[in-house]
CSV table of C-alpha atoms in Angstrom, one decimal:
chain,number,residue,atom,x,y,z
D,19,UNK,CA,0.0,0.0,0.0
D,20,UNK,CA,1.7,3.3,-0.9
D,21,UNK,CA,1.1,6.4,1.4
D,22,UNK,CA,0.2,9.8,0.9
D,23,UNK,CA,3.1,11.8,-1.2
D,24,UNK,CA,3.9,15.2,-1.8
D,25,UNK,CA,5.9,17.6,-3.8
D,26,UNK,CA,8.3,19.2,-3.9
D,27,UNK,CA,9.6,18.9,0.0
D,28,UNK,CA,10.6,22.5,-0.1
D,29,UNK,CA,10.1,25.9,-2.0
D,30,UNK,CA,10.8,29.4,-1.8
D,31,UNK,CA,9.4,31.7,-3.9
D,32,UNK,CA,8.9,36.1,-3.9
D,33,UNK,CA,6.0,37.9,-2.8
D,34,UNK,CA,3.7,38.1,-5.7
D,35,UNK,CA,4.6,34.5,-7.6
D,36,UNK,CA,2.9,31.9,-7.6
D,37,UNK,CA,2.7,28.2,-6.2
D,38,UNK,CA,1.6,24.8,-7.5
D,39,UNK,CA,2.1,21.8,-4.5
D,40,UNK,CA,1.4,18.5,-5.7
D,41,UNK,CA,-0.2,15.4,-3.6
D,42,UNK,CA,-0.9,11.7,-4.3
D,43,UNK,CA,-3.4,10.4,-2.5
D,44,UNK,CA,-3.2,6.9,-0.8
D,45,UNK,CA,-3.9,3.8,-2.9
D,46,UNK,CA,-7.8,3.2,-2.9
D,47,UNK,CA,-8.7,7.1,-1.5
D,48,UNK,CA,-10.4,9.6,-3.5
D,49,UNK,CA,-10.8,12.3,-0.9
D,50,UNK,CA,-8.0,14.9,-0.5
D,51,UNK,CA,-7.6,17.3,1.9
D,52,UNK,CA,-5.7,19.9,1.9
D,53,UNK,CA,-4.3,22.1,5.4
D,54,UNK,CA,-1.9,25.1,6.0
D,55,UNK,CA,0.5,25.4,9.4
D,56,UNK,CA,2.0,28.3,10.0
D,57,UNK,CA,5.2,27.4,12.7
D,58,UNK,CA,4.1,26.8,16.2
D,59,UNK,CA,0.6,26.4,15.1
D,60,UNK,CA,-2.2,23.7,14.6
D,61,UNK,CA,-3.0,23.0,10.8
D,62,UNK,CA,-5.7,25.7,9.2
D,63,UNK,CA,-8.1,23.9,7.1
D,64,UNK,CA,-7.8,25.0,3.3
D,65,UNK,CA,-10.5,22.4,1.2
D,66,UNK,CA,-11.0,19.5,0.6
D,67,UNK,CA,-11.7,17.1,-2.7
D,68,UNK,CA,-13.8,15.0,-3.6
D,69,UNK,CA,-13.9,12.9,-6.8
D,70,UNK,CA,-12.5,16.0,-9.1
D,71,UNK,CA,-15.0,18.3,-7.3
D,72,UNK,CA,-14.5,21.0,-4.2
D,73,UNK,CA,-16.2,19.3,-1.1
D,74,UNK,CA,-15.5,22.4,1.8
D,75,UNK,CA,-13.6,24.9,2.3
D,76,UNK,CA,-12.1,26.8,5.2
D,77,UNK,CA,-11.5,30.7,5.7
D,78,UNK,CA,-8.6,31.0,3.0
D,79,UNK,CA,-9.1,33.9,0.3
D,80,UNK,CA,-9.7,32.5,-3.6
D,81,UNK,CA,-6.1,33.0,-4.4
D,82,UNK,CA,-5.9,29.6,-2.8
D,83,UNK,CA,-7.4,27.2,-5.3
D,84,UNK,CA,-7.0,23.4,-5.9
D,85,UNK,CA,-7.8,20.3,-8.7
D,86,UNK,CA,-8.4,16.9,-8.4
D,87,UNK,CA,-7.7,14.6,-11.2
D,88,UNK,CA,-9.3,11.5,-12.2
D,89,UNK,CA,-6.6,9.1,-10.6
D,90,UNK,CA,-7.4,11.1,-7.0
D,91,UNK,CA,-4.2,12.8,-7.3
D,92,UNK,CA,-4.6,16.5,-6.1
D,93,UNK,CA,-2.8,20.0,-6.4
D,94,UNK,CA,-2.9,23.3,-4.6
D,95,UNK,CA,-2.1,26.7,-6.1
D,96,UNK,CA,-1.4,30.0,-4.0
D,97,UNK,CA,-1.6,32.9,-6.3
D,98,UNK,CA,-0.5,36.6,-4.9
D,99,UNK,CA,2.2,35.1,-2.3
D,100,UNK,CA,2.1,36.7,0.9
D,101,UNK,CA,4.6,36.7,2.9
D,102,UNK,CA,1.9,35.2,5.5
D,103,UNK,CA,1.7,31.9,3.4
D,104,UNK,CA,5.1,30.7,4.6
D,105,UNK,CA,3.7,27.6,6.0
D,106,UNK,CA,4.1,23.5,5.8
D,107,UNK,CA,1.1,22.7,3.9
D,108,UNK,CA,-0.2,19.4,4.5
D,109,UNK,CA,-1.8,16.6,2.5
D,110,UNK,CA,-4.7,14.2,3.6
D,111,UNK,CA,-6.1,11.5,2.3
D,112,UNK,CA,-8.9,9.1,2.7
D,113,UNK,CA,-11.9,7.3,1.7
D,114,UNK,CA,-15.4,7.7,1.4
D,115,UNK,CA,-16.8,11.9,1.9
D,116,UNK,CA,-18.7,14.1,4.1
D,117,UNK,CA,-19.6,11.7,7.0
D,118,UNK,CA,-17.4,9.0,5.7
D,119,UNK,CA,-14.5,10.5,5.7
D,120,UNK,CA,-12.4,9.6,8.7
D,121,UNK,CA,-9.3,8.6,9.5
D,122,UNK,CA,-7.1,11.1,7.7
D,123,UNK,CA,-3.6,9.9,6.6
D,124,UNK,CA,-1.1,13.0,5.9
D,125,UNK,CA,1.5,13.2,3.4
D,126,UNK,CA,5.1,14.7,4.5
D,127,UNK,CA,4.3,18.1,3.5
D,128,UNK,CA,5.6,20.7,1.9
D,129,UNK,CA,7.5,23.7,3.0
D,130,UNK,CA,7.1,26.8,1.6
D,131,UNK,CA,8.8,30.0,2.0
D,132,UNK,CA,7.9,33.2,1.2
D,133,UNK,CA,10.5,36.0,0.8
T,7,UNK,CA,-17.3,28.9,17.2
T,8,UNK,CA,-15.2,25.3,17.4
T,9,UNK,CA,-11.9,26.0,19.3
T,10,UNK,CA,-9.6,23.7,20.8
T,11,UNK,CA,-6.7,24.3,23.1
T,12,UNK,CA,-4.2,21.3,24.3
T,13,UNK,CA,-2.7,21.7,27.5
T,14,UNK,CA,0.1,22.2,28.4
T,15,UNK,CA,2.1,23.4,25.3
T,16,UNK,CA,5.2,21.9,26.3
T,17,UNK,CA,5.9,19.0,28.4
T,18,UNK,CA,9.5,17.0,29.7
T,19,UNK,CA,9.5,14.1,31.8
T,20,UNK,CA,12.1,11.6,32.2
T,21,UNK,CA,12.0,8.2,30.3
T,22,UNK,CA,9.0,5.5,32.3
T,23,UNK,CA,6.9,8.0,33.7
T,24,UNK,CA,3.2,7.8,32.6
T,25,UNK,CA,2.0,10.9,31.1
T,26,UNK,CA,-1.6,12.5,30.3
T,27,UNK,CA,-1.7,15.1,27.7
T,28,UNK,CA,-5.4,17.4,27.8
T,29,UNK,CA,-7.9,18.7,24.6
T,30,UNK,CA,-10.6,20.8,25.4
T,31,UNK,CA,-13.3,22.0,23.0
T,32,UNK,CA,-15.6,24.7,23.0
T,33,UNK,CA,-18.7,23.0,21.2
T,34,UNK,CA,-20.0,19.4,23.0
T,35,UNK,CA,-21.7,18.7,19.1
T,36,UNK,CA,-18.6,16.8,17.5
T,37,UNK,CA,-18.5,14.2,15.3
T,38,UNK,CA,-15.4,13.0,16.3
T,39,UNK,CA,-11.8,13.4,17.6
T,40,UNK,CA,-8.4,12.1,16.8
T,41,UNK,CA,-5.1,12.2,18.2
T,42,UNK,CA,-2.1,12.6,16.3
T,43,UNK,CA,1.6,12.9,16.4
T,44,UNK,CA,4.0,14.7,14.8
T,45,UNK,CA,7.3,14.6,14.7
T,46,UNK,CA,9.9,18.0,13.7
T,47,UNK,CA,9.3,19.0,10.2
T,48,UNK,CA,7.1,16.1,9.3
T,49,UNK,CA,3.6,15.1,8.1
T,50,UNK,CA,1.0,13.8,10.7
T,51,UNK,CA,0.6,10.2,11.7
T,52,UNK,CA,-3.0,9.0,13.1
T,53,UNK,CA,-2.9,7.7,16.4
T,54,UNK,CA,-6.2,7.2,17.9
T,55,UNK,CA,-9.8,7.8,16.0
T,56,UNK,CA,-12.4,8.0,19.2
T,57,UNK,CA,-16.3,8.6,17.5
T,58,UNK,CA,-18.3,10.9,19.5
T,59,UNK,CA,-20.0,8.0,20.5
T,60,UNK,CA,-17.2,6.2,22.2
T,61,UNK,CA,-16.0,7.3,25.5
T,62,UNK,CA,-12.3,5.7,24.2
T,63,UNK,CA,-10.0,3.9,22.3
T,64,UNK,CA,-6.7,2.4,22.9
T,65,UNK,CA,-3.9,1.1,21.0
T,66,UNK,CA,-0.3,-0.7,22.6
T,67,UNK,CA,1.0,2.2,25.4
T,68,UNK,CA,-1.3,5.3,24.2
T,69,UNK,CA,-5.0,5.0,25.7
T,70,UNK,CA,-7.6,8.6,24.5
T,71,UNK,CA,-10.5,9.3,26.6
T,72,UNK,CA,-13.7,11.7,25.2
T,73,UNK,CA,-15.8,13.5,27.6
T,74,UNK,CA,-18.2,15.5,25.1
T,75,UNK,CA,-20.6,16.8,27.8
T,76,UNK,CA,-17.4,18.5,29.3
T,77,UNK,CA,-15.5,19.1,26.1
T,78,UNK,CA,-12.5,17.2,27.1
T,79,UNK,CA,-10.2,14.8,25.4
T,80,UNK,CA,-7.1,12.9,27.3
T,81,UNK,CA,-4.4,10.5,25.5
T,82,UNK,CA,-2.8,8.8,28.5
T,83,UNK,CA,1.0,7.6,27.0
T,84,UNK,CA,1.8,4.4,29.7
T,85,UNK,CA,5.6,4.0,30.2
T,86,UNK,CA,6.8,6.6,28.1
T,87,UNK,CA,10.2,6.2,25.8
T,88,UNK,CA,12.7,8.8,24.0
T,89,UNK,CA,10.7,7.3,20.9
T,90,UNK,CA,7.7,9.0,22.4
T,91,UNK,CA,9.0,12.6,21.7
T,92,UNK,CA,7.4,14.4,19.4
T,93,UNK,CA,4.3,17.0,19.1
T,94,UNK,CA,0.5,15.7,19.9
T,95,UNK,CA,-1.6,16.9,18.3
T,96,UNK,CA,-6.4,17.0,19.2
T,97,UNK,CA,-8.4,17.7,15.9
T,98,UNK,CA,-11.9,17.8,16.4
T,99,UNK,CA,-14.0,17.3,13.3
T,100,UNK,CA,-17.5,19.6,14.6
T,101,UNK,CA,-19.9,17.3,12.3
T,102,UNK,CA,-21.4,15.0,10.1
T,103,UNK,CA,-21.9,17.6,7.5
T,104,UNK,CA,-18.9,19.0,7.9
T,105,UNK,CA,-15.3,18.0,6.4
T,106,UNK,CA,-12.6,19.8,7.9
T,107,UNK,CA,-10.8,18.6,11.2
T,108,UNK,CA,-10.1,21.8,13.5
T,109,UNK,CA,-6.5,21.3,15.5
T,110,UNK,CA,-5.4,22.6,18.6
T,111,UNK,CA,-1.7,24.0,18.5
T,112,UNK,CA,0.1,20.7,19.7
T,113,UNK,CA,1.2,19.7,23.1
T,114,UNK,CA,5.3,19.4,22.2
T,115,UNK,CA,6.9,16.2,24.2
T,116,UNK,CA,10.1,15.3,25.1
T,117,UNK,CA,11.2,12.1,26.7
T,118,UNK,CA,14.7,12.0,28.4
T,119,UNK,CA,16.6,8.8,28.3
């Protein structure tokens, strides 16, 4: 069974750019979630996926969209960087949606910096 | 509004010692709660899934308790190891309907040989 995977590990980009993290979902998910933690902090939920479509979303602007493909894999673009979105953002997969969805497995993350 | 707070943030104790490590919630109506660790720079690993149903769960060393009328989660780590160290982290996930876990900020542990 292979587990939740992310790229890349690390980024930094420049105020203004823009981002694109990647995720792959655990075999047999198709539910992706996506978080933000800021150092010191809890994870912020950012949305979440479900079969290609938006399932929820947390208080992040709309310069903070996402995809889902057909094989469950998922992706998260920042437009605008702030310097505020220096963050690990996590990864979570897992089966089922809405009141299905429970155990949450995480990917590694990825860390991105903001300069 | 969901919040949840772990106490205390920080927490060293030499290696054996039994430890308890506190969640608290604001809103009694959750669906569920898990605990999970995580260690410097890393994902999240699932360590205990309790349904609000359930009053707890255990698994090996690490034993979670829920008390929804009081809004209180314990994870109770039994002879604890240097292997223990890491951050724990409460999520709360308010309900049914709703997808999104909401964390505390992590109770950070460190086990002293």
């Amino acid at each position: 069974e292979t587990g939740v995977t992310q790229s890349p590990t690390h980024l930094i980009k420049t105020r203004g750019q823009q981002v694109t993290l990647r995720c792959s979902s655990q075999s047999g998910h198709n539910t992706v979630s996506w978080y933000q933690q800021a150092l010191g902090q809890g994870p912020q939920f950012i949305f979440q996926y479900y079969r290609e479509e938006e399932n929820g979303r947390g208080n992040f602007p709309p310069r903070f969209s996402g995809l889902q493909f057909p094989n469950y894999s998922s992706e998260l673009n920042v437009n605008a960087l702030e310097l505020d979105d220096s963050a690990l953002y996590l990864c979570a997969s897992s089966s089922g949606q809405g009141a299905h969805t429970d155990t949450q497995y995480f990917g590694p993350g990825t860390r991105l910096t903001v300069l | 509004k969901q919040e949840v707070t772990q106490i205390p943030a920080a927490l060293s104790v030499p290696e054996g010692e039994n430890l308890v490590l506190n969640c608290s919630f604001t809103d009694s109506a959750i669906y569920n709660l898990q605990w999970f660790r995580q260690d410097p720079g890393k994902g999240l690993t699932s360590l205990l899934l309790i349904q609000s149903s359930q009053r707890e769960q255990t698994s090996g060393r690490l034993n979670a308790s829920l008390d929804k009328s009081s809004g209180r989660s314990t994870l109770y780590i039994a002879a604890s190891q240097p292997g223990d160290s890491a951050t724990y982290l409460c999520a709360v996930r308010p309900g049914s309907g709703t997808y999104k876990y909401i964390f505390g900020t992590g109770t950070r542990l460190k086990v002293l040989a």
